[in-house]
mmCIF file with all atom_site columns, C-alpha atoms in Angstrom:
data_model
loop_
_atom_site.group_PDB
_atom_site.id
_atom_site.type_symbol
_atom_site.label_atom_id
_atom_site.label_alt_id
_atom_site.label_comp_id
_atom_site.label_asym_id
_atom_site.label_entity_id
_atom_site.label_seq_id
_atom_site.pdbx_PDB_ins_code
_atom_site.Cartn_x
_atom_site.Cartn_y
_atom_site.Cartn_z
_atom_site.occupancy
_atom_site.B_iso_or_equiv
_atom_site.pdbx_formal_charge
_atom_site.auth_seq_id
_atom_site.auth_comp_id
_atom_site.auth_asym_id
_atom_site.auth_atom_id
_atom_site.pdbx_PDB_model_num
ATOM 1   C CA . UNK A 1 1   ? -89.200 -64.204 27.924 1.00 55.00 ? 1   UNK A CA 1
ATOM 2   C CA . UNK A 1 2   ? -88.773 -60.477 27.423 1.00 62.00 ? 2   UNK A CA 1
ATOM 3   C CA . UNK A 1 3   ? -88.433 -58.845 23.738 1.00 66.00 ? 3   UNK A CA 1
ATOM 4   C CA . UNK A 1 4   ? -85.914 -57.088 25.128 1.00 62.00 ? 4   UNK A CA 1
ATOM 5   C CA . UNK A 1 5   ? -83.552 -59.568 25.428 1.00 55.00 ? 5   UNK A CA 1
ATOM 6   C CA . UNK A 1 6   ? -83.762 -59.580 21.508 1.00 56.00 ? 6   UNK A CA 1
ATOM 7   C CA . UNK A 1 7   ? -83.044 -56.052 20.353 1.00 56.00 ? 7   UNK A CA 1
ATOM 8   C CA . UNK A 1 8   ? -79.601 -55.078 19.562 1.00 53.00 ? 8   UNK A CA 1
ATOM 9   C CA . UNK A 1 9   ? -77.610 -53.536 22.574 1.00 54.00 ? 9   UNK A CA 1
ATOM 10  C CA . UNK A 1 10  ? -75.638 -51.252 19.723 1.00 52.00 ? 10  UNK A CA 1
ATOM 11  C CA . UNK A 1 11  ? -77.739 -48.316 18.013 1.00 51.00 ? 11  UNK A CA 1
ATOM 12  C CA . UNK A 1 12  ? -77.486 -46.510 15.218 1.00 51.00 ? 12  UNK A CA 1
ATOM 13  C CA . UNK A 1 13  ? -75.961 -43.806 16.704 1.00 52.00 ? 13  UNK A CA 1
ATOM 14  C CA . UNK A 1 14  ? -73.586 -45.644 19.039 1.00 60.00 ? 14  UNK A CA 1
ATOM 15  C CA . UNK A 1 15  ? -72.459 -47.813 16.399 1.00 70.00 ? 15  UNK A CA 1
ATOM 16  C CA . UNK A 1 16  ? -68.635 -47.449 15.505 1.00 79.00 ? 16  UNK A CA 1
ATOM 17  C CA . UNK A 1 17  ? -66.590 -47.577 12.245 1.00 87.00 ? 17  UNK A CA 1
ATOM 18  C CA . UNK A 1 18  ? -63.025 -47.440 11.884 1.00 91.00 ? 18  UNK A CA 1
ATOM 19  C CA . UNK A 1 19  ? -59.985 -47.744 9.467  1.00 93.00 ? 19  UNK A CA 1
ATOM 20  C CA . UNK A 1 20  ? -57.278 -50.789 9.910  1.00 92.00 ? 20  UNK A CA 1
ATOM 21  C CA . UNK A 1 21  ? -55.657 -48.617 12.434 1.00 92.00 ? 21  UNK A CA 1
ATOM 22  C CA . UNK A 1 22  ? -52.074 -50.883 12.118 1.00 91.00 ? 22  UNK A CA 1
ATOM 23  C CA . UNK A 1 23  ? -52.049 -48.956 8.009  1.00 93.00 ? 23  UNK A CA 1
ATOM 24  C CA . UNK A 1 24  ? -51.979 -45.569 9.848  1.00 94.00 ? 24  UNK A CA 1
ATOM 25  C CA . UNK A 1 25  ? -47.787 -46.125 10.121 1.00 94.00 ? 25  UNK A CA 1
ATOM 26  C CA . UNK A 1 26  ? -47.253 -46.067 6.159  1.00 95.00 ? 26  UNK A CA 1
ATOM 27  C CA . UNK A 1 27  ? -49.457 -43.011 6.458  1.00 95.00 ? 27  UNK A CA 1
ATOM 28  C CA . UNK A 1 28  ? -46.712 -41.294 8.253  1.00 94.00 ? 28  UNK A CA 1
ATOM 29  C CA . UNK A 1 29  ? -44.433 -42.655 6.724  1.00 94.00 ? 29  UNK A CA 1
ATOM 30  C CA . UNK A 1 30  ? -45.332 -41.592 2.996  1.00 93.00 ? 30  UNK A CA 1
ATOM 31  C CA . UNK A 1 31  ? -47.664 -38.875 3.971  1.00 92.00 ? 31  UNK A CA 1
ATOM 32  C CA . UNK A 1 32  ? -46.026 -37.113 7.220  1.00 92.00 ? 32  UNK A CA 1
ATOM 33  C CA . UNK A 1 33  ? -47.789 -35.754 10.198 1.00 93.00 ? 33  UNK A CA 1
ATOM 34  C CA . UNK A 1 34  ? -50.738 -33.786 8.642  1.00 94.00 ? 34  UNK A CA 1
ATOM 35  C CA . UNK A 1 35  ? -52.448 -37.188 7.146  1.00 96.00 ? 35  UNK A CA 1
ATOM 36  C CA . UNK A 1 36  ? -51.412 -38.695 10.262 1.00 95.00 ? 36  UNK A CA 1
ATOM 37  C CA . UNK A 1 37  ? -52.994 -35.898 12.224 1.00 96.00 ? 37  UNK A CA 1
ATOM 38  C CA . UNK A 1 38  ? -56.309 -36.016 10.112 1.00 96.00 ? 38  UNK A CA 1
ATOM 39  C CA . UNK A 1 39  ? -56.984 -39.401 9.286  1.00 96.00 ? 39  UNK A CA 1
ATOM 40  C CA . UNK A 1 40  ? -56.107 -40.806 12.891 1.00 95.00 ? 40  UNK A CA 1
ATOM 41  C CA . UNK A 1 41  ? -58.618 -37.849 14.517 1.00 96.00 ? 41  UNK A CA 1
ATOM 42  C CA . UNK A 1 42  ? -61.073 -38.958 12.174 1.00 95.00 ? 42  UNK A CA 1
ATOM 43  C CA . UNK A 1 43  ? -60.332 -42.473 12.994 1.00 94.00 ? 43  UNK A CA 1
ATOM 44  C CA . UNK A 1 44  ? -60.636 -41.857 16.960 1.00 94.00 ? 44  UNK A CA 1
ATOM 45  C CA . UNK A 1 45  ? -64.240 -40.066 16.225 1.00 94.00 ? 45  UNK A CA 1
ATOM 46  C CA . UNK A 1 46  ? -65.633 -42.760 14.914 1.00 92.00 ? 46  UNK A CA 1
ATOM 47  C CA . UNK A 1 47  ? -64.291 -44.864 17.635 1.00 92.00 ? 47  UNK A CA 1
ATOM 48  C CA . UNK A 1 48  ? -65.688 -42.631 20.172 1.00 92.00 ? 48  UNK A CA 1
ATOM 49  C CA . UNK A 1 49  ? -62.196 -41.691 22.012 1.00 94.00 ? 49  UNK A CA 1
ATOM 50  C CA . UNK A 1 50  ? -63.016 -39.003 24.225 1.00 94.00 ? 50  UNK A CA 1
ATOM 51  C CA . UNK A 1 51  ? -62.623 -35.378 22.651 1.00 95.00 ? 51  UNK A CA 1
ATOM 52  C CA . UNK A 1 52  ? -59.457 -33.993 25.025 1.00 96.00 ? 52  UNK A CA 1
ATOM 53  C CA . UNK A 1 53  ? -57.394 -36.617 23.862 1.00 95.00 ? 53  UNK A CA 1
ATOM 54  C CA . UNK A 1 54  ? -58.418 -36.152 19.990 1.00 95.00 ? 54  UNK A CA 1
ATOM 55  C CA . UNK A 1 55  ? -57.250 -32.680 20.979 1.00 96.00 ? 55  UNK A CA 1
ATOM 56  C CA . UNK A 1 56  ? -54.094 -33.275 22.580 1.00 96.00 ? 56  UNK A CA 1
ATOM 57  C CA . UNK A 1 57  ? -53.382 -35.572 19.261 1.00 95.00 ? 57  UNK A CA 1
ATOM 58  C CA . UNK A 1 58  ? -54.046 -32.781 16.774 1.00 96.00 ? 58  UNK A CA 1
ATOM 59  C CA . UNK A 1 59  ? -51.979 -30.179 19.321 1.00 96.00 ? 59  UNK A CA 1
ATOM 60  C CA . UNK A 1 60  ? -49.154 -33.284 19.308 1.00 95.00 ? 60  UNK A CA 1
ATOM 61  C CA . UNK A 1 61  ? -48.982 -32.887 15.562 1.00 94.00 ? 61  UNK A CA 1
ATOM 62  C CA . UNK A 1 62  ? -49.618 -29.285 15.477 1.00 95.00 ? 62  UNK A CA 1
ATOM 63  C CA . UNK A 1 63  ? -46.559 -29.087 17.589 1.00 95.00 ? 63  UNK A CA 1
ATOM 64  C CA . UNK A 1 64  ? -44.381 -31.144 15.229 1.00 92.00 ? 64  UNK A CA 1
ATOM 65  C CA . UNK A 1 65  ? -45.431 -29.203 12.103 1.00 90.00 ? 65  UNK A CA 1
ATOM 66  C CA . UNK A 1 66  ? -44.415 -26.209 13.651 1.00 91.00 ? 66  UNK A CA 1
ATOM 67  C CA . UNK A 1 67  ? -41.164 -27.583 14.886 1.00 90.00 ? 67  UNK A CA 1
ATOM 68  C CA . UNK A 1 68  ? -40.001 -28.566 11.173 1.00 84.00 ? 68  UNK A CA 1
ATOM 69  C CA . UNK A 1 69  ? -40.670 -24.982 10.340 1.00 84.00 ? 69  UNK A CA 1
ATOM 70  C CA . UNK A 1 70  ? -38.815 -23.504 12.843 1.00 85.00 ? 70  UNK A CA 1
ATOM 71  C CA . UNK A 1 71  ? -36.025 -25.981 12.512 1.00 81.00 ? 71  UNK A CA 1
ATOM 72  C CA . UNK A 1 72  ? -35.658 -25.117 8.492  1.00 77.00 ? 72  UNK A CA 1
ATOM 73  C CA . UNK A 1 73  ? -36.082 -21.626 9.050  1.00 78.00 ? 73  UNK A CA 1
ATOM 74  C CA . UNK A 1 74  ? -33.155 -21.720 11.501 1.00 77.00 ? 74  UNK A CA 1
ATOM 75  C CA . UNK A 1 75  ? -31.321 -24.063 9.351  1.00 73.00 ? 75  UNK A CA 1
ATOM 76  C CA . UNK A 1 76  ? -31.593 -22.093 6.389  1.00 69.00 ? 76  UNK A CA 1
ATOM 77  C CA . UNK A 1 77  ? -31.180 -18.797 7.791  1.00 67.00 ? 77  UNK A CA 1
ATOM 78  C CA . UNK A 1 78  ? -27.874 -19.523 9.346  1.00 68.00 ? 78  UNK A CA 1
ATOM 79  C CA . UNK A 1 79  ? -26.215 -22.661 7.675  1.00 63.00 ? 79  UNK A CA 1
ATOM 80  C CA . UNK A 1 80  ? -23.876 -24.352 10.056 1.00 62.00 ? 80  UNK A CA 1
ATOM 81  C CA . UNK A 1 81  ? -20.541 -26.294 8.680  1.00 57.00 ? 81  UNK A CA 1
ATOM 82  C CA . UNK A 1 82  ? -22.686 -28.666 6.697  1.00 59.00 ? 82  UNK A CA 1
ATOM 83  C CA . UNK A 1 83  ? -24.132 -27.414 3.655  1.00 66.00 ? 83  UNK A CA 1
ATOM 84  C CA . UNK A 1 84  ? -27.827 -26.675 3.726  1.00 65.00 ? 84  UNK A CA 1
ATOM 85  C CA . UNK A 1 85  ? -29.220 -29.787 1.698  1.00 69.00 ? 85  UNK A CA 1
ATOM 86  C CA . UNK A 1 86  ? -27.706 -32.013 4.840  1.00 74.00 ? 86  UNK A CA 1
ATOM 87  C CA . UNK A 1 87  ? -29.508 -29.684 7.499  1.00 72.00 ? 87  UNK A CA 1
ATOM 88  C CA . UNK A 1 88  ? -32.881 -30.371 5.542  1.00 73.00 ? 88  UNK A CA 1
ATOM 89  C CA . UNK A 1 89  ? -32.160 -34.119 5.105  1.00 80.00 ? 89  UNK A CA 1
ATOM 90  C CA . UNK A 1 90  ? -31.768 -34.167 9.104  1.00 81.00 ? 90  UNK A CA 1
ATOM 91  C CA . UNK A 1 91  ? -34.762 -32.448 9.416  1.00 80.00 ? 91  UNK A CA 1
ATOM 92  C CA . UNK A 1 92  ? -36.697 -34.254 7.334  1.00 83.00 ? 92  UNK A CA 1
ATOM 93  C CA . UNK A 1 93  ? -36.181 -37.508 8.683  1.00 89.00 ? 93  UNK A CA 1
ATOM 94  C CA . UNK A 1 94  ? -36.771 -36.513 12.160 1.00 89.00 ? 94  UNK A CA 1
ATOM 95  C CA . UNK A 1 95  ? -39.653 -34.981 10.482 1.00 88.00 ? 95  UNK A CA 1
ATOM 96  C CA . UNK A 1 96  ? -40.346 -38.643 9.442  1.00 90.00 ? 96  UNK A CA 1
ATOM 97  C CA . UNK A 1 97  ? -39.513 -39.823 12.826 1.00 92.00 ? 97  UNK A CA 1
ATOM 98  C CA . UNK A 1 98  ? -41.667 -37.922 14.461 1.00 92.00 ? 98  UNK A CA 1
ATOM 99  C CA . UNK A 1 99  ? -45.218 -38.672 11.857 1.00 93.00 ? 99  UNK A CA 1
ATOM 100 C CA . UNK A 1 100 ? -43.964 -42.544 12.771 1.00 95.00 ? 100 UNK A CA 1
ATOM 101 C CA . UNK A 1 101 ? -43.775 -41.597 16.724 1.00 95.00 ? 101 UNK A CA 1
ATOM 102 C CA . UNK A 1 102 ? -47.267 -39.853 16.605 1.00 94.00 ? 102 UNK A CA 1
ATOM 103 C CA . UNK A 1 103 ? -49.162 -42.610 14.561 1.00 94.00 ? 103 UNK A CA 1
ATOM 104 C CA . UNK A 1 104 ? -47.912 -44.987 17.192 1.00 95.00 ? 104 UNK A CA 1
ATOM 105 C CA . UNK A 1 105 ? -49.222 -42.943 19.773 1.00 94.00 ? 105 UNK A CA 1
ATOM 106 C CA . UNK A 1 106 ? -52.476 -42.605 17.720 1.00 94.00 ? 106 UNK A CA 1
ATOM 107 C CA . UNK A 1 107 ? -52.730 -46.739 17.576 1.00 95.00 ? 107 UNK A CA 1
ATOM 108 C CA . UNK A 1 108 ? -51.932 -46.971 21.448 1.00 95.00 ? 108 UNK A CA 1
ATOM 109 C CA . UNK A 1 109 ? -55.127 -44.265 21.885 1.00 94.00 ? 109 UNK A CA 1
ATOM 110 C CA . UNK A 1 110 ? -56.918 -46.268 19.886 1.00 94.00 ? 110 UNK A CA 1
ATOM 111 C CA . UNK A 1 111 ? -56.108 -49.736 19.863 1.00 94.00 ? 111 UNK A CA 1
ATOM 112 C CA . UNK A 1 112 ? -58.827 -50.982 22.759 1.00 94.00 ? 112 UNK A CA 1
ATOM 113 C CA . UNK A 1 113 ? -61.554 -49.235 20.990 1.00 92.00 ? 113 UNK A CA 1
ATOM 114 C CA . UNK A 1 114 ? -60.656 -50.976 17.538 1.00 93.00 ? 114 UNK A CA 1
ATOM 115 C CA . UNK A 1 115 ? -60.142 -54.571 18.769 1.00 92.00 ? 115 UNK A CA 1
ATOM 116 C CA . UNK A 1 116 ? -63.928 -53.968 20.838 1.00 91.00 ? 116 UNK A CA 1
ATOM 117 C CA . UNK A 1 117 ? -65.272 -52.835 17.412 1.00 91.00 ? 117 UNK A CA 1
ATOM 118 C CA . UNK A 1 118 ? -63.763 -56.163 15.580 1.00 90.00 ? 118 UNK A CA 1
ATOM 119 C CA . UNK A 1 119 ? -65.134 -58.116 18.487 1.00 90.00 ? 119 UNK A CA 1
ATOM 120 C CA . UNK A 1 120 ? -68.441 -57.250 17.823 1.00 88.00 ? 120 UNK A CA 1
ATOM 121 C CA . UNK A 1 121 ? -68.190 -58.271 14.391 1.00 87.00 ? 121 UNK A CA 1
ATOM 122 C CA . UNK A 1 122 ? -67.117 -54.227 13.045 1.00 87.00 ? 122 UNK A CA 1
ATOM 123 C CA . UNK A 1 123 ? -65.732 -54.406 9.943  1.00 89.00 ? 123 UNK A CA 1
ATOM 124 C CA . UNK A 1 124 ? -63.073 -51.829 9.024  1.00 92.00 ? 124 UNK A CA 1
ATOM 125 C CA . UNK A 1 125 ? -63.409 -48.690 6.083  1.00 92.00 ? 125 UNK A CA 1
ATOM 126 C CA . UNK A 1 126 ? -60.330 -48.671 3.115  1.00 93.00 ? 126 UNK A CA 1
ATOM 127 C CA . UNK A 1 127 ? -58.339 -45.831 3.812  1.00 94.00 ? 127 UNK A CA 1
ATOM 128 C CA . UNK A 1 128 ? -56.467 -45.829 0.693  1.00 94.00 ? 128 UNK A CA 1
ATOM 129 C CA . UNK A 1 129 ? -58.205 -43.359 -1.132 1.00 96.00 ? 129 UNK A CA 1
ATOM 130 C CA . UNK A 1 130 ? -58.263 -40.690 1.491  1.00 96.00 ? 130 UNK A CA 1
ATOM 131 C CA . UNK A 1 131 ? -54.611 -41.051 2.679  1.00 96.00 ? 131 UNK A CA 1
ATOM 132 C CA . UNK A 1 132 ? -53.415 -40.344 -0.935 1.00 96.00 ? 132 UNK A CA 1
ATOM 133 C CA . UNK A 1 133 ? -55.523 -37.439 -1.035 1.00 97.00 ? 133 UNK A CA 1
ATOM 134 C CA . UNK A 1 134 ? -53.941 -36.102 2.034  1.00 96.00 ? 134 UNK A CA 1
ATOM 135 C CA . UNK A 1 135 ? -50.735 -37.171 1.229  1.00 96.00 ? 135 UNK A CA 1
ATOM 136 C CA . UNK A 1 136 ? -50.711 -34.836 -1.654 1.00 97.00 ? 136 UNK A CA 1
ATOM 137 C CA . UNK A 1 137 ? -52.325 -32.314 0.264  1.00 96.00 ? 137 UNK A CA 1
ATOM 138 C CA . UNK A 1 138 ? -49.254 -32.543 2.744  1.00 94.00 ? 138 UNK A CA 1
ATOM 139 C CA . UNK A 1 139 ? -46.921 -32.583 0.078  1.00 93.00 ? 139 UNK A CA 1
ATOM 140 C CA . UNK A 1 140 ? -48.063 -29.389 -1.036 1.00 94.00 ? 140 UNK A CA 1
ATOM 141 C CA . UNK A 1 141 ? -48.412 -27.854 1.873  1.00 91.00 ? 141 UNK A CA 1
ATOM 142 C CA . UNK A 1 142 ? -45.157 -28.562 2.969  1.00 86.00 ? 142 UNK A CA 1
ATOM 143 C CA . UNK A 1 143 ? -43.701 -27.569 -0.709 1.00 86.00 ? 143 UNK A CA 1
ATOM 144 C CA . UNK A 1 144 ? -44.929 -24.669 -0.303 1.00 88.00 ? 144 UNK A CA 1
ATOM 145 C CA . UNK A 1 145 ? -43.484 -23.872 3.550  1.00 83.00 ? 145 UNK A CA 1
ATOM 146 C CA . UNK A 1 146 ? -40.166 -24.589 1.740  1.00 79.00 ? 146 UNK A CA 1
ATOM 147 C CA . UNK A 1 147 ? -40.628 -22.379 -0.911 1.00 83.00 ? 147 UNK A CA 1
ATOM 148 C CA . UNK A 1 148 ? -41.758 -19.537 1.452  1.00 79.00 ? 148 UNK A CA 1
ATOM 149 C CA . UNK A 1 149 ? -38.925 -19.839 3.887  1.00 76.00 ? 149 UNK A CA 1
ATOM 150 C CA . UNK A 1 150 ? -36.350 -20.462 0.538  1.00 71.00 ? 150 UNK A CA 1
ATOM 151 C CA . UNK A 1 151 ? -37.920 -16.962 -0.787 1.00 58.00 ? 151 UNK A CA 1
ATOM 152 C CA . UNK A 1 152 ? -37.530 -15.133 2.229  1.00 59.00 ? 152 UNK A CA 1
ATOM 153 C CA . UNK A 1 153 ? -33.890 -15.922 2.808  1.00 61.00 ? 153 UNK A CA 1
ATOM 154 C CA . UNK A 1 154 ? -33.375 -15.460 -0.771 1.00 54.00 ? 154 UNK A CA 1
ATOM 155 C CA . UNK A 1 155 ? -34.625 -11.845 -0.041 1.00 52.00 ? 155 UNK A CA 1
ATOM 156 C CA . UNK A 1 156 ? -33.068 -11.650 3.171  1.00 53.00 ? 156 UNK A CA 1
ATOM 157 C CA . UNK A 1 157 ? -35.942 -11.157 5.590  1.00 48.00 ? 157 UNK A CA 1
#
């Protein structure tokens, strides 16, 4: 018989690793669309998704944290009928809506790449520690957006 029926089909360097992608929905949910956006991009490297649609991901998100800004920019600038703590409750649970809609997307992209990594006996990383990270990171981030479009209406630019 041949050696090489022996050897490994899976290198080093082909070999995957991944988080449990189905914990990527309480990442949007407590974290919001940037650790959604980072953690499931990091998540779909190691899986070996092709690059474009990494790319369209992070442009998907990019897109959504740019549309809360807007929104609360508008919403603050010129307050409709309700008062403006309603306006940014709306917005932030479409916000919300939205980090749940993309990580969904995220565990469609990735979901036949995960279960063929589990097949061949892939065991999965803890995530914990880095989606608290960049949950605070987003919570910051995000504080601060607030505080810079609360400033500038204070100041009326």
């Amino acid at each position: 018989m041949s050696e090489e029926l022996f050897k490994p089909t899976l290198s080093e360097e082909r070999a995957t690793k991944t988080y449990d992608i189905s914990k990527l929905y309480y990442v949007a949910f407590f974290g919001g669309v940037i650790p959604t956006v980072i953690l499931g991009a990091k998540n779909a490297r190691w899986l070996g998704i092709d690059k474009k649609k990494i790319i369209l991901m992070i442009a998907l998100g990019a897109i959504v944290l740019i549309s809360q800004i807007i929104a609360l920019k508008i919403f603050i600038a010129h307050p409709s009928d309700m008062d403006t703590r309603s306006n940014i409750k709306i917005i932030s649970i479409i916000y919300q809506g939205a980090s749940l809609l993309l990580s969904y997307i995220y565990y469609n992209l990735m979901q036949k790449n995960f279960k063929m990594h589990i097949m061949t006996g892939g065991e999965t990383e803890p995530m914990l520690k880095e989606a608290i990270i960049w949950t605070i990171i987003s919570t910051v981030i995000v504080s601060l957006i607030f505080i810079y479009i609360g400033v500038f209406k204070s100041y009326g630019f």
